[in-house]
Amino acid sequence: MKKSARMQILVNLAKQEESDVAKRLAAQQAQLQTEKEKLNQLEEYAEQYSSERNLIGLNAFLSTNYQHFVDRLGQAIAQQKKQILRVEQQSNFVKKQWLKARGKTESMDWLQKKHVTAEDKVEQKKEQFQSDEFAMRRFLSTKSS
């Protein structure tokens, strides 16, 4: 088996690994988008409740309960921001893995092409030698006749 054929196997494996990591990266980015949308919804919800509080008159007991609810929304927002940071870190980690896998694929592909080029040159020299040898035999056979 030629070196280029063996290298093609490695190139295919590297491409598969790169593809797998790219899928994980896409999933991470989709999760990040989902988490950001959740945060946006929580912030809108909290803003809505804060603005409604000023519009309705509440007695002291209801006002306290209302404030506790708004505080819990604030805590949920803070937790969601932490979740977004975690997902961003995971996404950045997977992106680095993808870049590494992409670099490996490109290197393997370059090396495989280098082997193909070298093998082609060897094959061309071999064909040229055979062609020259055939021409020489033909020349010698016509001269001796």
Short mmCIF file of C-alpha atoms in Angstrom, two decimals:
data_model
loop_
_atom_site.label_atom_id
_atom_site.label_comp_id
_atom_site.label_asym_id
_atom_site.label_seq_id
_atom_site.Cartn_x
_atom_site.Cartn_y
_atom_site.Cartn_z
CA MET A 1 0.00 0.00 0.00
CA LYS A 2 1.36 3.39 -0.99
CA LYS A 3 2.14 6.00 1.62
CA SER A 4 -0.49 8.29 0.16
CA ALA A 5 -3.18 5.60 0.60
CA ARG A 6 -2.13 5.02 4.20
CA MET A 7 -2.13 8.78 4.77
CA GLN A 8 -5.63 9.03 3.25
CA ILE A 9 -6.89 6.73 6.00
CA LEU A 10 -5.39 9.08 8.58
CA VAL A 11 -6.83 12.11 6.78
CA ASN A 12 -10.28 10.51 6.84
CA LEU A 13 -9.97 9.81 10.56
CA ALA A 14 -8.86 13.38 11.22
CA LYS A 15 -11.78 14.73 9.18
CA GLN A 16 -14.20 12.55 11.13
CA GLU A 17 -12.77 13.77 14.43
CA GLU A 18 -13.01 17.37 13.21
CA SER A 19 -16.62 16.79 12.16
CA ASP A 20 -17.49 15.32 15.56
CA VAL A 21 -15.96 18.27 17.39
CA ALA A 22 -17.72 20.70 15.02
CA LYS A 23 -21.04 19.07 15.94
CA ARG A 24 -20.25 19.46 19.64
CA LEU A 25 -19.33 23.10 19.02
CA ALA A 26 -22.61 23.73 17.20
CA ALA A 27 -24.51 22.13 20.10
CA GLN A 28 -22.62 24.30 22.60
CA GLN A 29 -23.38 27.44 20.62
CA ALA A 30 -27.06 26.49 20.38
CA GLN A 31 -27.16 25.91 24.14
CA LEU A 32 -25.49 29.29 24.70
CA GLN A 33 -28.13 30.98 22.56
CA THR A 34 -30.88 29.21 24.51
CA GLU A 35 -29.37 30.29 27.83
CA LYS A 36 -29.15 33.90 26.64
CA GLU A 37 -32.78 33.79 25.57
CA LYS A 38 -33.75 32.49 29.02
CA LEU A 39 -31.86 35.37 30.62
CA ASN A 40 -33.57 37.84 28.34
CA GLN A 41 -36.97 36.42 29.30
CA LEU A 42 -36.17 36.58 33.01
CA GLU A 43 -35.00 40.18 32.71
CA GLU A 44 -38.13 41.16 30.80
CA TYR A 45 -40.27 39.39 33.37
CA ALA A 46 -38.50 41.16 36.25
CA GLU A 47 -38.83 44.52 34.49
CA GLN A 48 -42.50 43.91 33.92
CA TYR A 49 -43.09 43.10 37.59
CA SER A 50 -41.07 46.08 38.76
CA SER A 51 -43.03 48.46 36.56
CA GLU A 52 -46.38 46.93 37.57
CA ARG A 53 -45.60 47.37 41.25
CA ASN A 54 -45.58 51.11 40.77
CA LEU A 55 -48.91 50.99 38.96
CA ILE A 56 -50.89 48.99 41.52
CA GLY A 57 -51.41 49.88 45.13
CA LEU A 58 -50.39 47.09 47.49
CA ASN A 59 -50.82 46.83 51.23
CA ALA A 60 -47.73 46.20 53.34
CA PHE A 61 -48.15 42.41 53.43
CA LEU A 62 -48.66 42.08 49.67
CA SER A 63 -45.88 44.57 49.06
CA THR A 64 -43.46 42.41 51.08
CA ASN A 65 -44.49 39.24 49.24
CA TYR A 66 -44.22 41.06 45.95
CA GLN A 67 -40.73 42.27 46.85
CA HIS A 68 -39.67 38.73 47.82
CA PHE A 69 -40.88 37.51 44.43
CA VAL A 70 -38.95 40.26 42.64
CA ASP A 71 -35.87 39.40 44.73
CA ARG A 72 -36.20 35.74 43.70
CA LEU A 73 -36.39 36.85 40.10
CA GLY A 74 -33.17 38.81 40.67
CA GLN A 75 -31.55 35.67 42.08
CA ALA A 76 -32.74 33.66 39.10
CA ILE A 77 -31.23 36.27 36.80
CA ALA A 78 -27.91 36.10 38.65
CA GLN A 79 -27.93 32.29 38.43
CA GLN A 80 -28.75 32.46 34.73
CA LYS A 81 -25.81 34.82 34.16
CA LYS A 82 -23.53 32.31 35.89
CA GLN A 83 -24.96 29.56 33.71
CA ILE A 84 -24.22 31.61 30.61
CA LEU A 85 -20.62 32.06 31.77
CA ARG A 86 -20.27 28.29 32.28
CA VAL A 87 -21.70 27.54 28.83
CA GLU A 88 -19.46 30.21 27.25
CA GLN A 89 -16.42 28.61 28.89
CA GLN A 90 -17.47 25.17 27.65
CA SER A 91 -18.09 26.60 24.19
CA ASN A 92 -14.66 28.26 24.13
CA PHE A 93 -13.05 24.97 25.21
CA VAL A 94 -14.81 23.05 22.44
CA LYS A 95 -13.89 25.78 19.95
CA LYS A 96 -10.22 25.33 20.87
CA GLN A 97 -10.62 21.58 20.38
CA TRP A 98 -12.18 22.21 16.98
CA LEU A 99 -9.36 24.55 15.95
CA LYS A 100 -6.84 21.92 17.02
CA ALA A 101 -8.70 19.20 15.11
CA ARG A 102 -8.96 21.48 12.06
CA GLY A 103 -5.22 22.13 12.16
CA LYS A 104 -4.53 18.41 12.41
CA THR A 105 -6.81 17.71 9.44
CA GLU A 106 -5.11 20.38 7.34
CA SER A 107 -1.66 19.04 8.26
CA MET A 108 -2.60 15.46 7.45
CA ASP A 109 -4.21 16.55 4.19
CA TRP A 110 -1.10 18.53 3.21
CA LEU A 111 1.16 15.58 4.03
CA GLN A 112 -1.05 13.18 2.07
CA LYS A 113 -0.94 15.49 -0.97
CA LYS A 114 2.84 15.71 -0.62
CA HIS A 115 3.04 11.90 -0.77
CA VAL A 116 0.75 11.81 -3.83
CA THR A 117 2.97 14.36 -5.59
CA ALA A 118 6.12 12.41 -4.74
CA GLU A 119 4.54 9.14 -5.90
CA ASP A 120 3.40 10.79 -9.13
CA LYS A 121 6.95 11.99 -9.81
CA VAL A 122 8.31 8.51 -9.23
CA GLU A 123 5.64 7.06 -11.52
CA GLN A 124 6.40 9.64 -14.23
CA LYS A 125 10.12 8.86 -14.06
CA LYS A 126 9.35 5.17 -14.29
CA GLU A 127 7.11 5.71 -17.31
CA GLN A 128 9.71 7.96 -18.93
CA PHE A 129 12.39 5.32 -18.36
CA GLN A 130 10.17 2.63 -19.90
CA SER A 131 9.35 4.89 -22.84
CA ASP A 132 13.04 5.68 -23.38
CA GLU A 133 13.93 2.00 -23.13
CA PHE A 134 11.22 1.06 -25.64
CA ALA A 135 12.39 3.77 -28.05
CA MET A 136 16.00 2.60 -27.71
CA ARG A 137 15.07 -1.03 -28.42
CA ARG A 138 13.04 0.01 -31.40
CA PHE A 139 15.89 2.14 -32.68
CA LEU A 140 18.38 -0.71 -32.20
CA SER A 141 16.08 -3.24 -33.82
CA THR A 142 15.57 -1.02 -36.90
CA LYS A 143 19.30 -0.34 -37.16
CA SER A 144 20.25 -4.01 -37.01
CA SER A 145 17.73 -4.96 -39.70
#
